[in-house]
CSV table of C-alpha atoms and ligand atoms in Angstrom, one decimal:
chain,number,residue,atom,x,y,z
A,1,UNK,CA,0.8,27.7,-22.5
A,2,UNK,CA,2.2,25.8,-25.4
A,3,UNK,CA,1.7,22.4,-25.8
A,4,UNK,CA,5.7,22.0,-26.0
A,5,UNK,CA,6.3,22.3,-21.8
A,6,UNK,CA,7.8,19.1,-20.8
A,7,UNK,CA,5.8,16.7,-18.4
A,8,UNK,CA,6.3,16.5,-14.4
A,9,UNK,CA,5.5,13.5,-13.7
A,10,UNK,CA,6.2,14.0,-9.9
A,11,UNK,CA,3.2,13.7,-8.4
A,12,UNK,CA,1.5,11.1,-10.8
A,13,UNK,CA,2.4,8.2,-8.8
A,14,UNK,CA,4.9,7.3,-5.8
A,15,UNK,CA,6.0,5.5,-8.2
A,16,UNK,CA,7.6,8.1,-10.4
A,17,UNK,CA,10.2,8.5,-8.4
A,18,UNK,CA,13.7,6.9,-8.7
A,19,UNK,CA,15.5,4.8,-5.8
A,20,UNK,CA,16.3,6.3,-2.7
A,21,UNK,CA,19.7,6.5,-2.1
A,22,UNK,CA,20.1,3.5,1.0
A,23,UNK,CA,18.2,1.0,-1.5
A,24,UNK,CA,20.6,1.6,-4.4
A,25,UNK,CA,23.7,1.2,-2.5
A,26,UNK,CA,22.8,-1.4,-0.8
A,27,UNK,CA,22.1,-3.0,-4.7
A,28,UNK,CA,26.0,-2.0,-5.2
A,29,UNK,CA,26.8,-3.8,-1.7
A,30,UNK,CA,25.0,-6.7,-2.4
A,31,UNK,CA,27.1,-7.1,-6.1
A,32,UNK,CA,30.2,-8.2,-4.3
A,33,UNK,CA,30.5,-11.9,-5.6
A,34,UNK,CA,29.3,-15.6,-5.4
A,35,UNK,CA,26.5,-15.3,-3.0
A,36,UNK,CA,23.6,-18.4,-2.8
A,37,UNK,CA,20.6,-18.2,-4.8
A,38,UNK,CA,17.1,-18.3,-4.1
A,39,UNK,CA,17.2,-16.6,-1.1
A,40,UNK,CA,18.9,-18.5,0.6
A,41,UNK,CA,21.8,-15.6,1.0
A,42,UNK,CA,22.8,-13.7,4.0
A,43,UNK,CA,20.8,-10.2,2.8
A,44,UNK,CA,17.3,-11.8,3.0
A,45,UNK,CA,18.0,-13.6,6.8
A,46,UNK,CA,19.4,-10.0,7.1
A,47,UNK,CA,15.9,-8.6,5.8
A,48,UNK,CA,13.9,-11.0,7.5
A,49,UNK,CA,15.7,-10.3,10.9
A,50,UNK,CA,15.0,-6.3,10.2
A,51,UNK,CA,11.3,-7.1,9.1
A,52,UNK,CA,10.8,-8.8,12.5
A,53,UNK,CA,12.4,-5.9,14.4
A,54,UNK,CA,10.0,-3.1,13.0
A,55,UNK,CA,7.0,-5.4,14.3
A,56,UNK,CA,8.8,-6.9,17.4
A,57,UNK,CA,7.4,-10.4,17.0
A,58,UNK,CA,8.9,-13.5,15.2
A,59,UNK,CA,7.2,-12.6,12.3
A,60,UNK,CA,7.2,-15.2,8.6
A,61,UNK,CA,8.4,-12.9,6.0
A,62,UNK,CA,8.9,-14.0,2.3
A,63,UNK,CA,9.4,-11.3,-0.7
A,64,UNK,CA,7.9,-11.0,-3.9
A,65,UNK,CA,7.6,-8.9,-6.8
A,66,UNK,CA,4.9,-6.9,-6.7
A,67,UNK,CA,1.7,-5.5,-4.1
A,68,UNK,CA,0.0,-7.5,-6.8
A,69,UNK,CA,1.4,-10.6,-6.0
A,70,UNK,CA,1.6,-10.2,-2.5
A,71,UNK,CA,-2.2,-9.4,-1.5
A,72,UNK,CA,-3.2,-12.4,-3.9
A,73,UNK,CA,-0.5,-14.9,-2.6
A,74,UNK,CA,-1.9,-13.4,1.0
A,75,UNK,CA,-5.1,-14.2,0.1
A,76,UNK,CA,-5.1,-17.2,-1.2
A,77,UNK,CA,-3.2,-18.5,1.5
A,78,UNK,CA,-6.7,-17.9,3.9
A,79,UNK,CA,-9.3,-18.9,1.4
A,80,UNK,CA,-10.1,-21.9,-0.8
A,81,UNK,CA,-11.6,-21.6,-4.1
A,82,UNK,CA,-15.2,-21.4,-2.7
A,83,UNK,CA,-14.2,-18.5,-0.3
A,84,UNK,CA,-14.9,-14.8,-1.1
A,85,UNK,CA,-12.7,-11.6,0.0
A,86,UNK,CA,-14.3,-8.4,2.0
A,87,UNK,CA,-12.4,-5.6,1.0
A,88,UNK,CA,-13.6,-2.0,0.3
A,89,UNK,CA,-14.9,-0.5,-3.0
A,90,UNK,CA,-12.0,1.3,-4.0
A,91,UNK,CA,-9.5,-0.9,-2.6
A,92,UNK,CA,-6.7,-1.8,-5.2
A,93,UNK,CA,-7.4,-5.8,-4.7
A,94,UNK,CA,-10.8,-5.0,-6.3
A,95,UNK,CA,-10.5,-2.1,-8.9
A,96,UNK,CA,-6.7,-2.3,-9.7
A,97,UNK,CA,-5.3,-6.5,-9.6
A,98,UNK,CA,-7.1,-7.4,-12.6
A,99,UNK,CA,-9.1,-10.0,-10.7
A,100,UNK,CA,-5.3,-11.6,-9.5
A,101,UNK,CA,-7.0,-12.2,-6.0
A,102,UNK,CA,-9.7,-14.5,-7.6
A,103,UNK,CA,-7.3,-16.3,-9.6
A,104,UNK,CA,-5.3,-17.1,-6.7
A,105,UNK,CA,-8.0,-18.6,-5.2
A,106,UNK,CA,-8.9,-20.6,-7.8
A,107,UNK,CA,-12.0,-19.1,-8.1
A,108,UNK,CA,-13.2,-17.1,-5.1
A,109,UNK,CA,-14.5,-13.7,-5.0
A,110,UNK,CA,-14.0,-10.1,-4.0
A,111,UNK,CA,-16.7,-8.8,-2.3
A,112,UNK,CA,-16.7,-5.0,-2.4
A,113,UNK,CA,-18.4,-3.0,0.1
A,114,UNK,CA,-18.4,0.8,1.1
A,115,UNK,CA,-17.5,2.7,3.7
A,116,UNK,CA,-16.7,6.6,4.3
A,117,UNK,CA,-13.1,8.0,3.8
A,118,UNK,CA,-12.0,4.6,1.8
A,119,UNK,CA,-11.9,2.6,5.4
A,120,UNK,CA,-14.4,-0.6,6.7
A,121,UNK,CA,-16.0,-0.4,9.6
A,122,UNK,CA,-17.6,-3.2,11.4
A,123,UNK,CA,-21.4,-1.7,10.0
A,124,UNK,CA,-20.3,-1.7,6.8
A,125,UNK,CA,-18.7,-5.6,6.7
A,126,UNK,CA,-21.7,-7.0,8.9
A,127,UNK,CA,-24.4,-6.5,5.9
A,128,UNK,CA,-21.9,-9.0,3.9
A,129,UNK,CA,-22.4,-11.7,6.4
A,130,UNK,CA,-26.4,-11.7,6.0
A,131,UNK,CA,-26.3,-11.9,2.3
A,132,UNK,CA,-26.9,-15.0,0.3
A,133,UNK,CA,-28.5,-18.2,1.8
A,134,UNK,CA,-25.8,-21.2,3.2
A,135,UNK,CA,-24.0,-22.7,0.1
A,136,UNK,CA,-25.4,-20.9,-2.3
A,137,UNK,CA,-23.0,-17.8,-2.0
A,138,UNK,CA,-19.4,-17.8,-1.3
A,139,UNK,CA,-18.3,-18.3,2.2
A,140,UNK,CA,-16.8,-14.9,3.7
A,141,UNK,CA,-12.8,-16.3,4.1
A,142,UNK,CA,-10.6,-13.1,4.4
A,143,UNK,CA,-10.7,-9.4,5.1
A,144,UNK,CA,-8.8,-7.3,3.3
A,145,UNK,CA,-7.8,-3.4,4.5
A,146,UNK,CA,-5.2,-0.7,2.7
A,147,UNK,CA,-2.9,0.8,5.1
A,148,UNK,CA,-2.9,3.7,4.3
A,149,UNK,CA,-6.1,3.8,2.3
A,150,UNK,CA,-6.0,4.3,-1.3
A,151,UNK,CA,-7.5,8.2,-0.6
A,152,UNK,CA,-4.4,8.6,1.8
A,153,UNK,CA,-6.7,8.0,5.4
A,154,UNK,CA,-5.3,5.7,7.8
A,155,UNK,CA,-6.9,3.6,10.2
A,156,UNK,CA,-6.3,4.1,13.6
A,157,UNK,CA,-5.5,0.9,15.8
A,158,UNK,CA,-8.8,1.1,17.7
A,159,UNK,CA,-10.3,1.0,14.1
A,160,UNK,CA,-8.0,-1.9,12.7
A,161,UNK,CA,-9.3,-3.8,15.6
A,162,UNK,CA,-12.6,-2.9,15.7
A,163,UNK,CA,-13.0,-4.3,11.8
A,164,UNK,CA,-10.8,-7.3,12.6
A,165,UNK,CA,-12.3,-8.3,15.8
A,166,UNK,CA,-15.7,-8.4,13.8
A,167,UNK,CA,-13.9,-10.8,10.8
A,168,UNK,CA,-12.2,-13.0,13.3
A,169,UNK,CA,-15.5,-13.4,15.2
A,170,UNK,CA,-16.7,-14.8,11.6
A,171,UNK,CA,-14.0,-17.4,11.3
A,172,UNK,CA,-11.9,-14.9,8.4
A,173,UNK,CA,-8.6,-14.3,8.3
A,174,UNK,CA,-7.5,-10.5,8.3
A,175,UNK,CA,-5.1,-9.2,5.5
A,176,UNK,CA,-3.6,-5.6,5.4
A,177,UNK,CA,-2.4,-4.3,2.1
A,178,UNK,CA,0.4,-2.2,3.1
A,179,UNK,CA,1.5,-0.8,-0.2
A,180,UNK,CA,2.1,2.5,1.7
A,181,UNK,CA,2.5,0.6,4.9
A,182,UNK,CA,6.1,3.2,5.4
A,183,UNK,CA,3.8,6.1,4.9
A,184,UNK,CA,1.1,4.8,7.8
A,185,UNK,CA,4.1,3.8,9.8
A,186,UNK,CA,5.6,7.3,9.9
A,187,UNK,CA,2.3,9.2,10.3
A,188,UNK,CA,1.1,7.0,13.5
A,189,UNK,CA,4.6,7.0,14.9
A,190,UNK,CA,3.6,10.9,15.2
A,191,UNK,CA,1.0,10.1,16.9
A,192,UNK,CA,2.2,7.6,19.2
A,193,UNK,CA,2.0,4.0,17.2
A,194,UNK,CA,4.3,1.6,16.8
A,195,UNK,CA,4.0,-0.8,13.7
A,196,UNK,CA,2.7,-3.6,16.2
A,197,UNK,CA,-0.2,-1.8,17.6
A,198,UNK,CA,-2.1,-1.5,14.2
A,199,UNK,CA,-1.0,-4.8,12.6
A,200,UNK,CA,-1.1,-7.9,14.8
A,201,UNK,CA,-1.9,-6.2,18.4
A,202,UNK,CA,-5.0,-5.4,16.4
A,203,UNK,CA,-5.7,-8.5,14.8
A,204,UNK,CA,-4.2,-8.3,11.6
A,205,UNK,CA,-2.7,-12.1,10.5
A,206,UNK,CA,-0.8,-10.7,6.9
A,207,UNK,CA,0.8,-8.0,6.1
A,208,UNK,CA,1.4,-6.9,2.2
A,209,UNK,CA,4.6,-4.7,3.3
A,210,UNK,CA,5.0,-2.8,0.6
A,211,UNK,CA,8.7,-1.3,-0.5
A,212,UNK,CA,8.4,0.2,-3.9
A,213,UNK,CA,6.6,3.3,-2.6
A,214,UNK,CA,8.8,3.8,0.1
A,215,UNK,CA,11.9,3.7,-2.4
A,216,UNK,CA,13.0,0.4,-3.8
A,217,UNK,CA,12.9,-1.5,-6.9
A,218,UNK,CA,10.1,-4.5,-7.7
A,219,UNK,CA,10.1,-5.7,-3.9
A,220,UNK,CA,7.0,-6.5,-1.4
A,221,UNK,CA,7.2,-8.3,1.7
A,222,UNK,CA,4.6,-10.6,2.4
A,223,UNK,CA,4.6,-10.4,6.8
A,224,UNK,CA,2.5,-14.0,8.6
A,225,UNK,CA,2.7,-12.5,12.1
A,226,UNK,CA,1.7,-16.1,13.9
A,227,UNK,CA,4.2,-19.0,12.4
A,228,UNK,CA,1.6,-21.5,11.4
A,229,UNK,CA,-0.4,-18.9,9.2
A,230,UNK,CA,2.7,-19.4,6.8
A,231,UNK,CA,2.7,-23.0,6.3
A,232,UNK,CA,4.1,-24.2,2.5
A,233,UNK,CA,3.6,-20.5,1.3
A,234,UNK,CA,6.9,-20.7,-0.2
A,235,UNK,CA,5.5,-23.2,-2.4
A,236,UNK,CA,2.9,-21.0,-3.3
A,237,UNK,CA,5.6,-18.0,-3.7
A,238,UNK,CA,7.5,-20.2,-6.1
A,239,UNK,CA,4.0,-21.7,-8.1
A,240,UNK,CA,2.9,-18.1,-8.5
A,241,UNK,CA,6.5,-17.2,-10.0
A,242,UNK,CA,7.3,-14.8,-7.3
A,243,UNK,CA,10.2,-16.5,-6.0
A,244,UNK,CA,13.4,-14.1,-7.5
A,245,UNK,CA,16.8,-16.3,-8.1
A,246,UNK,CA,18.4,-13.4,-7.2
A,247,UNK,CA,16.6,-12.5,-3.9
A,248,UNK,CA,19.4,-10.7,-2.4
A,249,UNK,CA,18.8,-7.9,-5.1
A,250,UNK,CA,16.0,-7.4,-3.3
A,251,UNK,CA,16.5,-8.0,0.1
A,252,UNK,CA,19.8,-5.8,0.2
A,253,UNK,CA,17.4,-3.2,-0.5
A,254,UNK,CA,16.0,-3.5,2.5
A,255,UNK,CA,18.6,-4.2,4.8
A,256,UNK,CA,19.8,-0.5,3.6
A,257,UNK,CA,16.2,0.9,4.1
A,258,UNK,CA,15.4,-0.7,7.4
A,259,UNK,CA,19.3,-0.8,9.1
A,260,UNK,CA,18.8,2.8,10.3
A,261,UNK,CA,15.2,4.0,10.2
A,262,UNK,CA,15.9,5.4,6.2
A,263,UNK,CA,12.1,3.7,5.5
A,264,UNK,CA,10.7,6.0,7.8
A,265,UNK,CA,12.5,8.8,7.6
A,266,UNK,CA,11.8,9.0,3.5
A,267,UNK,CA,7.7,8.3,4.2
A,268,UNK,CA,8.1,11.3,6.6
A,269,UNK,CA,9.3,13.4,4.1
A,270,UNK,CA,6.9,11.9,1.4
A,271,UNK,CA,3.6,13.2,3.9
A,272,UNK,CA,5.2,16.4,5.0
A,273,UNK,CA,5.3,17.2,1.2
A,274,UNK,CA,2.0,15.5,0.9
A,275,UNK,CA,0.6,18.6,4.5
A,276,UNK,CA,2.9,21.1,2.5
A,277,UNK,CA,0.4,20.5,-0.6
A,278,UNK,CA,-2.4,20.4,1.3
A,279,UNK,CA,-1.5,23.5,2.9
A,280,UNK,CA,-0.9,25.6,0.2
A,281,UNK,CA,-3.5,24.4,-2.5
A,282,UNK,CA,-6.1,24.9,0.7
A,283,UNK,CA,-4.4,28.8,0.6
A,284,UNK,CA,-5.2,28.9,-3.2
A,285,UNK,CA,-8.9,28.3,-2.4
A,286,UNK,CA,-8.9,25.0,-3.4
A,287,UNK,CA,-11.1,22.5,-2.1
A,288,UNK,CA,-9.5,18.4,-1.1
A,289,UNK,CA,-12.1,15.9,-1.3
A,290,UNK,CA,-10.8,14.7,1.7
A,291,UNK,CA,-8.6,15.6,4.5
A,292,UNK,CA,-4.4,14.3,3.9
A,293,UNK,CA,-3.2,11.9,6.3
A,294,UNK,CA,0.1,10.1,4.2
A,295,UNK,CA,1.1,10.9,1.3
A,296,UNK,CA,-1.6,11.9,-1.3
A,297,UNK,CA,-3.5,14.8,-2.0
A,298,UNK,CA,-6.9,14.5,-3.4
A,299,UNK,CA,-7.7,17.8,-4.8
A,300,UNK,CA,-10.9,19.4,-6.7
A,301,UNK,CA,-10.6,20.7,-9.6
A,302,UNK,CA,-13.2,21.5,-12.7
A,303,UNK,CA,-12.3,20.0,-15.8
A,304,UNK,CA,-10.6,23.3,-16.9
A,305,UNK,CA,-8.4,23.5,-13.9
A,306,UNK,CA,-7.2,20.4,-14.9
A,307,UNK,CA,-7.0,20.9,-18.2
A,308,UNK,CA,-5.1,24.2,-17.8
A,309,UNK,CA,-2.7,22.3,-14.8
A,310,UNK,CA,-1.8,19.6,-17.8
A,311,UNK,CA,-1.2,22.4,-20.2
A,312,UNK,CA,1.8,23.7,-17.8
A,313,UNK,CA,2.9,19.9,-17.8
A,314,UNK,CA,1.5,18.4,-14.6
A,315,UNK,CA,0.9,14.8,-14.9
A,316,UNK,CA,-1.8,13.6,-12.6
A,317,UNK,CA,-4.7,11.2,-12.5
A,318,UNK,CA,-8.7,11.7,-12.0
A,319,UNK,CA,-9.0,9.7,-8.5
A,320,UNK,CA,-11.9,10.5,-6.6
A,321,UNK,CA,-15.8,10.9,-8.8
A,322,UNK,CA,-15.7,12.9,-11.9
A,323,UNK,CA,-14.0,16.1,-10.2
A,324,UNK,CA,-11.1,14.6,-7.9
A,325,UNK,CA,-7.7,14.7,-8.7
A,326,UNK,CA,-5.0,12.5,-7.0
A,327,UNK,CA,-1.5,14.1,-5.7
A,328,UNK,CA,1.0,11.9,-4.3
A,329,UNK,CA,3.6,12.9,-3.3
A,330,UNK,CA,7.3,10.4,-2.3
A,331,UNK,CA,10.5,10.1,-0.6
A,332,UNK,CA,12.0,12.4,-3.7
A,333,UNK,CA,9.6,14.9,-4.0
A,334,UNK,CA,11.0,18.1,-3.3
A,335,UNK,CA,9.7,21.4,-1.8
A,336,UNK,CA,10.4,23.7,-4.4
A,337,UNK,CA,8.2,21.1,-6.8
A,338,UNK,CA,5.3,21.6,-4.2
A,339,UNK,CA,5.1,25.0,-4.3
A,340,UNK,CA,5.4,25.7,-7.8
A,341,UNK,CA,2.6,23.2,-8.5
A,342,UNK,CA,0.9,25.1,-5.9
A,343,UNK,CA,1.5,28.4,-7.5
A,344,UNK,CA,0.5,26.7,-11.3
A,345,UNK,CA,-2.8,25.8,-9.1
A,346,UNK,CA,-3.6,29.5,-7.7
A,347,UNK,CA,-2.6,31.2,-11.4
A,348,UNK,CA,-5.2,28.8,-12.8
A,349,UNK,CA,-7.9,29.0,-10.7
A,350,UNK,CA,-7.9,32.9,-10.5
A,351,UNK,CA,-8.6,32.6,-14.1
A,352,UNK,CA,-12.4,33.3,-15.2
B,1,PLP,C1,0.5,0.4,-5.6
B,1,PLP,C2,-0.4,-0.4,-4.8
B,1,PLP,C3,-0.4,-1.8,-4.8
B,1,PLP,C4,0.7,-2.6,-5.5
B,1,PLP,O1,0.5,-2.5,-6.9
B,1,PLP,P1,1.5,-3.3,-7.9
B,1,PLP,O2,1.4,-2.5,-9.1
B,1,PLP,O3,0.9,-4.6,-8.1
B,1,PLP,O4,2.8,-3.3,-7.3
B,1,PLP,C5,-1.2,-2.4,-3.9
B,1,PLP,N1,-2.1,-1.8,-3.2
B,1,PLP,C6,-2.2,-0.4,-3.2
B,1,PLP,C7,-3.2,0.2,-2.3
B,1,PLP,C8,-1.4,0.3,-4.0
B,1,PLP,O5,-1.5,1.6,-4.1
């Protein structure tokens, strides 16, 4: 292979991929004329309003720019500058905000802790509680959980609960960063789950909703399912320059995702690709570092494998240890794409 194949960048991020159709034409609808500033339009009570359906409660919902933004701003909302945040090892608010979290808080810290298949349980966050003596270490004041995990697990409601009963029991507040919360949505709703039962039915006070994955531009709900959890955070939206002057740009977005179940449908597709991987790299003889259950494959490969899968143009990060690759796949990745990565894989590893 020559070093002149052009680079697939499919399934280095969910990111990669473009807009899905229902979030840019609902850009085009929302470029009509005059329309108030600052959120205070028509599109965002519209987005709000849909935000509450999904979750059936009168839900707070403000938007920001980023899942940066919006699991700091969460965050800080819970803790003071004394406070520290439980979250797991490889959680994005500790190895990929750049410390944001702490410096919303002013000084607080993330306290990382492990746990098997990138998820808390209640034996892992209990060791936190014992450590340090009285004032001398931060006081625990939020948990944090991914939704679906950073490895592509999800957390079934029992085990949501089972975490955040244990966090409330300590006085802390209970944050999910749902960055891929579309891709959890779709795969539970398989299974029986509505949004509710494994956010606030099981404990969970803020949701980082995240829409970017799913298929929109530089948008991120931030979801206070009890009203008084969300006091003055719009001061805090607007301090931390999150707050857009042209929010219905990204509220519009919304309204076309959520209107008619498009969010779903598109994180469907996203982990069927995600099982169609699995499926067929499995075939191939490879070996996943963990079993898919949203949209990410985490495959094995030796360093040649890799290097010979980047020779044919595949773009793709080192995820998991020294040997673990990371495939993810998104509302626009297609079938075809699957299986000719697929069929890249089995030519390469047949190689001796
Ligand atoms: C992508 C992602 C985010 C958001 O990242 P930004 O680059 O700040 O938008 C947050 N959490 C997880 C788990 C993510 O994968």
């Amino acid at each position: 292979m020559s070093a002149s194949v052009p680079p697939d960048y499919t399934f280095a991020s969910d990111n990669t991929a473009g807009l899905a159709p229902e979030a840019l034409a609902a850009l085009t609808a929302a470029n009509a004329g005059p329309t108030p500033s600052y959120g205070n339009d028509p599109w965002t009570a519209r987005a709000r309003q849909l935000i509450r359906d999904v979750f059936a409660t009168d839900a707070e919902v403000f938007f920001v720019f980023n899942g940066t933004a919006a699991n700091s701003l969460a965050l800080a909302q819970f803790c003071r500058s004394y406070h520290s945040v439980i979250c797991h090892e490889f959680s994005h608010v500790d190895t990929d905000e750049c410390s944001a979290p702490e410096f919303f808080l002013g000084g607080g810290k993330v306290i990382a802790v492990p746990g098997p298949g990138c998820k808390l349980r209640p034996a892992d966050v209990e060791p936190v509680f014992a450590r340090g003596h009285g004032v001398h270490y931060p006081k625990p004041g939020a948990l944090s959980l991914t939704q679906a995990t950073e490895w592509g697990t999800l957390y079934t409601p029992d085990e949501v609960r089972a975490v955040a009963d244990l966090a409330h029991a300590h006085g802390l507040a209970v944050h999910m960063d749902g960055a891929r919360f579309a891709n959890a949505a779709a795969a539970l709703a398989a299974r029986g789950h509505a949004p509710a039962d494994f956010t606030w039915r099981a404990g969970v006070d803020v949701l980082s909703f995240g829409g970017t994955k799913n298929g929109m531009a530089t948008t991120e709900a931030v979801v206070f399912f009890r009203a008084e959890l969300a006091r003055e955070f719009e001061y805090r939206v607007k301090q931390g320059a999150q707050l857009a002057s042209k929010q219905r740009f990204a509220t519009a977005q919304w309204c076309g995702m959520l209107a008619d179940g498009a969010w779903l449908r598109h994180a469907a597709h996203a982990n069927a690709m995600a099982q169609r991987l699995a499926s067929a790299l499995r075939a191939a003889g490879a070996r996943l570092s963990v079993a898919p259950e949203a949209n990410g494959v985490f495959v094995e490969l030796t360093p040649a494998q890799a290097d010979a899968l980047a020779a044919r143009g595949w773009q793709f990060y080192r995820f998991i240890g020294a040997t673990g690759y990371r495939l993810m796949c998104s509302w626009a990745t297609e079938a075809a794409t699957v299986d000719r990565f697929a069929a890249d894989f089995a030519a390469v590893a047949s190689r001796r």
